C-alpha cells in the first residue's frame, strides 16, 4: 500500500487553500480585464474628441438667423389666424391641475404656431450644405422653454416615437425640461467626414452631422442652454440568426473569429440608427415639385399637425413623424467608403410579417438573410458588406393596408397577373416607398460605387444610379430560397421590371401563377354552398363547362369561379349533397 502524504484533513485543507488562491487569481484577472476594457473605451472616447477637434476647427459662436445674410422667404399658402374668441377658448382648460408642471413654452397659453417676424423669435442659423459645421449650424427642434425661440426646424425628435414622448410628458412620467446626459454615448465607430456631407443636393433627408451634434455644439448647449440632440447613433453589437447557424453547418459561412465569430453563426456588426431630417427645398427638388406644394401637402395630409410648415417659410428643416433606418456594417466600417475594395450591399424595406415572424407570402426574409450572408462573405474576403434596413412597412402603405390586400388576394384568385391591381384597388397606388430619398444614406457613408447589389428592385437601382453611384453587378435571390407561396409576388415584380437572369414572364405566364389558398376555410360548408348553386343552375353533368354559367358567376364572381373549378373536387361536392 502506498504511503500516505499526510492526514486526509490536512490534504483537504491544502487543496481548499490552493483552490481559493486560484479563484482569487481568476477574480483579479477578471477585474484587470474589466479595467483594461474600460480604459480602452475611455481612450477611444478621448480619441473621438481629439479626431473631432482635428477634423473640425472651432469657429466663433453661431449667430442668430436674424444677423446672418438675408435669404428670400418662401412664398407659401397662408392660413388665417384664429378669431380671438376661439383662441381664448383654446387656452382654457376644463380641469386645471395645480400640480401640473409648466409646459415647455413656459406659458399656460397654447402656442399654435409662430411667424418669422414675431417678437422673440430668433432661430439659430442653418446653412444646409456648408462644409464648416459651425457655419452650417445645428438642428434645433426642441420646444423646451429656453430653446423654443431658437428653433430652426419643424417637428420633433424621435420620428414616429415622438407621440410616445408627448404621452410621457402628459402623464408626468417624463419631465418636459429633462436634459439628456450624453456621457460615454459617443459613436463607437468613425464615419466620415466625406465631401458628400457638404453637398445640399446629395443629402436632403438626414442630418450629416447627426451623430456628432452634442459634441460639435457643446459650447452652444452649455452657454445658451440650447437643447441639441443627435439624430444618428453608432454602436457595436453581435447578431444571431438561426439561418446563419445553418449556413455555417452547410459550409457557406466559415467562422473566422472576427466577423463570423463561432460555429453558431454569430456575427460581429457595427449598427447605425438614423432618424429622418428633411431639408425641404432638397426633398421638393428630388420629387420634381415646388417647395410650397410640398409644405402644403405635408400640412394638410397630417391633419394640420405642423402649421409652421405654412407660417415659417424661413425654416427649411422638418423632422417628420416617420420611421428611420438602420445600417448593418460587417467588417471594418472604414472600408465602406474605400473605392479600392469590393462592396456588397442590400437595401431592404421593412416587412415585419416575414422579416420577424417568417411569413412565406413574400421573399422578404429569405432575401434579407441571403443579403446578410453575402455581405459577411464579402467582408471576410477583404471587402465590405452592408445591409441597410428602412422602416417602410408594406411598401410604406402600412400593415393594415397590407393585410387588407392579403385578404383580397386569398379570397380571390391570388394570381400573379392581379398582384399589383389588388393593392391599387385598396390603397390607390402600387407603392409609396419613394426610393428617391434612399441613396442619401449611401452618400453619408461615403459609398461611391456598389460592386454587388443584392437586390432585384428596378426602383432602388434607378434611384441609386441617378444619384451618381454606379452598380457593377445585380444579384437576384436564388430560386431555391423563394417560398412557393411567394411566387405570386416575385413573378409579378419581375414582369413589372425587377431584375432577373432568367425568363421575364408575360401576362399568360402570370395568369398561371397562383398562391396557396387559405387552409382554415370550412371546406364542407364551402362544398355544400357550391353544390346548392350547381343544383339551382341545373348543372347535372361533371363534364359541363360551368365557368361561363351565369348563376355560378353571379354568386361567386368570375375570378373566384375559376378558382373553384381549379381547386375543388366536384365528386366530393356530389358526395356531400347526396
Short mmCIF file of C-alpha atoms in Angstrom, two decimals, residues 43-262:
data_model
loop_
_atom_site.label_atom_id
_atom_site.label_comp_id
_atom_site.label_asym_id
_atom_site.label_seq_id
_atom_site.Cartn_x
_atom_site.Cartn_y
_atom_site.Cartn_z
CA UNK A 43 -9.08 56.02 -24.86
CA UNK A 44 -11.48 55.51 -27.79
CA UNK A 45 -13.70 58.29 -26.45
CA UNK A 46 -10.73 60.62 -25.99
CA UNK A 47 -9.57 59.69 -29.47
CA UNK A 48 -13.03 60.51 -30.81
CA UNK A 49 -12.92 64.01 -29.29
CA UNK A 50 -9.34 64.53 -30.48
CA UNK A 51 -10.28 63.47 -34.02
CA UNK A 52 -13.31 65.73 -33.86
CA UNK A 53 -11.17 68.72 -32.88
CA UNK A 54 -8.67 67.99 -35.65
CA UNK A 55 -11.28 67.46 -38.35
CA UNK A 56 -13.46 70.41 -37.48
CA UNK A 57 -11.76 73.62 -36.30
CA UNK A 58 -13.55 75.72 -33.73
CA UNK A 59 -15.37 78.74 -35.11
CA UNK A 60 -16.90 81.79 -33.50
CA UNK A 61 -20.26 81.30 -31.85
CA UNK A 62 -23.15 80.76 -34.22
CA UNK A 63 -25.06 83.93 -34.88
CA UNK A 64 -28.80 84.21 -34.98
CA UNK A 65 -30.53 83.89 -38.30
CA UNK A 66 -31.63 87.49 -37.99
CA UNK A 67 -27.95 88.57 -38.05
CA UNK A 68 -26.96 86.31 -40.94
CA UNK A 69 -27.16 87.15 -44.61
CA UNK A 70 -30.80 87.66 -45.53
CA UNK A 71 -32.45 84.92 -47.53
CA UNK A 72 -35.59 85.17 -49.57
CA UNK A 73 -38.56 83.71 -47.75
CA UNK A 74 -40.59 81.03 -49.43
CA UNK A 75 -43.98 82.21 -50.58
CA UNK A 76 -46.35 79.65 -49.11
CA UNK A 77 -50.10 79.40 -48.77
CA UNK A 78 -51.31 81.49 -45.84
CA UNK A 79 -53.60 80.38 -43.05
CA UNK A 80 -55.98 82.85 -41.46
CA UNK A 81 -55.46 83.43 -37.73
CA UNK A 82 -57.98 82.08 -35.28
CA UNK A 83 -60.50 84.56 -34.05
CA UNK A 84 -59.95 85.96 -30.56
CA UNK A 85 -62.90 84.02 -29.16
CA UNK A 86 -61.66 80.70 -30.50
CA UNK A 87 -58.10 81.41 -29.43
CA UNK A 88 -59.18 82.39 -25.92
CA UNK A 89 -61.35 79.29 -25.65
CA UNK A 90 -58.41 77.14 -26.70
CA UNK A 91 -56.35 78.42 -23.77
CA UNK A 92 -58.98 77.45 -21.20
CA UNK A 93 -58.75 74.09 -19.50
CA UNK A 94 -61.88 72.42 -18.10
CA UNK A 95 -59.85 70.85 -15.31
CA UNK A 96 -56.92 72.94 -14.07
CA UNK A 97 -54.29 70.79 -12.37
CA UNK A 98 -52.33 72.84 -9.80
CA UNK A 99 -49.70 70.09 -9.62
CA UNK A 100 -49.02 70.07 -13.34
CA UNK A 101 -45.59 71.29 -14.31
CA UNK A 102 -45.29 74.25 -16.69
CA UNK A 103 -45.44 73.44 -20.38
CA UNK A 104 -42.30 73.55 -22.46
CA UNK A 105 -43.21 77.02 -23.65
CA UNK A 106 -43.25 78.44 -20.14
CA UNK A 107 -46.79 79.78 -20.54
CA UNK A 108 -50.28 78.47 -19.94
CA UNK A 109 -51.35 79.62 -23.39
CA UNK A 110 -51.33 77.15 -26.26
CA UNK A 111 -48.98 78.36 -28.96
CA UNK A 112 -50.43 77.09 -32.22
CA UNK A 113 -47.72 78.47 -34.49
CA UNK A 114 -45.02 81.11 -34.86
CA UNK A 115 -44.05 83.63 -37.55
CA UNK A 116 -40.67 84.84 -38.87
CA UNK A 117 -41.10 88.43 -37.70
CA UNK A 118 -42.74 87.55 -34.38
CA UNK A 119 -41.26 89.21 -31.30
CA UNK A 120 -38.77 86.94 -29.53
CA UNK A 121 -38.35 84.55 -32.44
CA UNK A 122 -34.62 84.29 -33.11
CA UNK A 123 -33.73 80.99 -34.86
CA UNK A 124 -30.17 79.71 -34.91
CA UNK A 125 -28.63 79.98 -38.36
CA UNK A 126 -28.96 76.92 -40.59
CA UNK A 127 -26.85 76.98 -43.76
CA UNK A 128 -27.60 73.47 -45.00
CA UNK A 129 -24.71 72.07 -47.02
CA UNK A 130 -21.99 74.35 -45.63
CA UNK A 131 -18.68 72.50 -45.26
CA UNK A 132 -17.90 74.08 -41.87
CA UNK A 133 -20.27 72.64 -39.23
CA UNK A 134 -20.08 75.81 -37.15
CA UNK A 135 -21.07 77.92 -40.12
CA UNK A 136 -23.79 75.45 -41.05
CA UNK A 137 -25.26 75.24 -37.55
CA UNK A 138 -27.03 72.56 -35.50
CA UNK A 139 -30.51 71.15 -36.00
CA UNK A 140 -32.61 72.69 -33.22
CA UNK A 141 -36.20 71.44 -32.90
CA UNK A 142 -36.85 71.16 -29.15
CA UNK A 143 -39.71 73.09 -27.58
CA UNK A 144 -38.03 73.40 -24.20
CA UNK A 145 -38.54 76.79 -22.61
CA UNK A 146 -35.06 78.17 -23.41
CA UNK A 147 -34.94 76.63 -26.88
CA UNK A 148 -38.35 77.34 -28.39
CA UNK A 149 -37.49 80.78 -29.79
CA UNK A 150 -34.19 79.47 -31.25
CA UNK A 151 -35.69 76.57 -33.20
CA UNK A 152 -34.61 76.23 -36.82
CA UNK A 153 -36.52 73.04 -37.56
CA UNK A 154 -40.17 71.94 -37.55
CA UNK A 155 -41.39 68.72 -35.96
CA UNK A 156 -39.88 66.75 -33.09
CA UNK A 157 -37.11 64.31 -32.31
CA UNK A 158 -37.83 60.59 -32.31
CA UNK A 159 -39.65 60.20 -35.61
CA UNK A 160 -42.75 58.05 -35.10
CA UNK A 161 -41.91 57.77 -31.38
CA UNK A 162 -42.38 61.49 -30.78
CA UNK A 163 -46.03 60.77 -29.93
CA UNK A 164 -44.95 58.47 -27.09
CA UNK A 165 -42.72 61.28 -25.85
CA UNK A 166 -45.80 63.52 -25.72
CA UNK A 167 -47.72 60.85 -23.79
CA UNK A 168 -44.87 60.51 -21.30
CA UNK A 169 -44.90 64.26 -20.67
CA UNK A 170 -48.71 64.41 -20.43
CA UNK A 171 -48.80 61.54 -17.91
CA UNK A 172 -45.97 63.16 -15.89
CA UNK A 173 -43.69 60.19 -16.41
CA UNK A 174 -41.21 62.48 -18.14
CA UNK A 175 -40.09 65.94 -17.12
CA UNK A 176 -40.62 68.22 -20.10
CA UNK A 177 -37.38 70.02 -19.19
CA UNK A 178 -35.27 66.85 -18.98
CA UNK A 179 -31.78 67.23 -20.41
CA UNK A 180 -30.07 64.08 -21.69
CA UNK A 181 -26.69 63.09 -20.25
CA UNK A 182 -24.55 62.13 -23.25
CA UNK A 183 -21.60 60.83 -21.22
CA UNK A 184 -19.99 57.81 -22.95
CA UNK A 185 -22.54 57.86 -25.79
CA UNK A 186 -20.02 58.90 -28.45
CA UNK A 187 -20.09 56.95 -31.74
CA UNK A 188 -18.48 53.50 -31.48
CA UNK A 189 -17.00 53.80 -34.97
CA UNK A 190 -15.65 56.69 -37.02
CA UNK A 191 -17.67 57.64 -40.09
CA UNK A 192 -16.53 60.47 -42.37
CA UNK A 193 -16.42 63.33 -42.87
CA UNK A 194 -16.91 62.98 -46.62
CA UNK A 195 -17.32 65.64 -49.34
CA UNK A 196 -20.90 64.45 -49.87
CA UNK A 197 -21.80 65.86 -46.43
CA UNK A 198 -21.38 69.38 -47.80
CA UNK A 199 -23.47 68.81 -50.94
CA UNK A 200 -27.01 70.01 -50.29
CA UNK A 201 -28.26 68.11 -53.35
CA UNK A 202 -26.85 64.72 -52.31
CA UNK A 203 -28.12 64.58 -48.72
CA UNK A 204 -31.60 66.01 -48.13
CA UNK A 205 -33.33 63.51 -45.82
CA UNK A 206 -30.91 63.15 -42.89
CA UNK A 207 -28.52 65.33 -40.91
CA UNK A 208 -24.92 64.50 -41.92
CA UNK A 209 -23.76 65.78 -38.51
CA UNK A 210 -26.48 63.98 -36.59
CA UNK A 211 -24.04 61.61 -34.84
CA UNK A 212 -21.77 64.46 -33.69
CA UNK A 213 -24.26 67.17 -32.73
CA UNK A 214 -23.96 67.11 -28.89
CA UNK A 215 -20.15 67.32 -29.10
CA UNK A 216 -19.79 69.69 -32.03
CA UNK A 217 -22.12 72.22 -30.45
CA UNK A 218 -21.33 71.60 -26.79
CA UNK A 219 -20.47 75.26 -26.16
CA UNK A 220 -23.81 76.39 -27.53
CA UNK A 221 -25.63 73.87 -25.36
CA UNK A 222 -23.83 74.94 -22.21
CA UNK A 223 -23.52 78.69 -22.73
CA UNK A 224 -27.00 79.36 -24.11
CA UNK A 225 -28.85 76.36 -22.62
CA UNK A 226 -29.94 75.19 -26.08
CA UNK A 227 -31.32 71.65 -26.31
CA UNK A 228 -29.44 69.92 -29.15
CA UNK A 229 -29.82 66.18 -29.67
CA UNK A 230 -28.32 63.57 -32.00
CA UNK A 231 -30.35 62.09 -34.84
CA UNK A 232 -27.80 59.34 -35.53
CA UNK A 233 -26.27 56.80 -33.14
CA UNK A 234 -23.46 54.32 -33.88
CA UNK A 235 -22.82 51.21 -31.80
CA UNK A 236 -21.26 47.74 -31.96
CA UNK A 237 -23.17 44.50 -31.44
CA UNK A 238 -23.47 40.80 -32.16
CA UNK A 239 -26.11 39.33 -34.48
CA UNK A 240 -27.55 35.83 -34.19
CA UNK A 241 -29.97 34.40 -36.76
CA UNK A 242 -30.92 30.71 -36.95
CA UNK A 243 -30.39 30.59 -40.72
CA UNK A 244 -26.79 31.71 -40.28
CA UNK A 245 -26.04 28.78 -37.99
CA UNK A 246 -27.34 26.50 -40.74
CA UNK A 247 -25.14 28.39 -43.21
CA UNK A 248 -22.11 27.51 -41.08
CA UNK A 249 -23.21 23.89 -40.85
CA UNK A 250 -23.63 23.77 -44.64
CA UNK A 251 -20.21 25.33 -45.17
CA UNK A 252 -21.46 28.51 -46.85
CA UNK A 253 -20.15 30.61 -43.95
CA UNK A 254 -16.81 29.88 -42.30
CA UNK A 255 -16.14 31.18 -38.76
CA UNK A 256 -13.07 33.43 -38.67
CA UNK A 257 -13.31 34.73 -35.10
CA UNK A 258 -13.58 38.33 -36.30
CA UNK A 259 -16.72 38.70 -38.40
CA UNK A 260 -18.32 35.26 -38.15
CA UNK A 261 -17.40 34.55 -34.56
CA UNK A 262 -18.27 30.89 -33.98
#
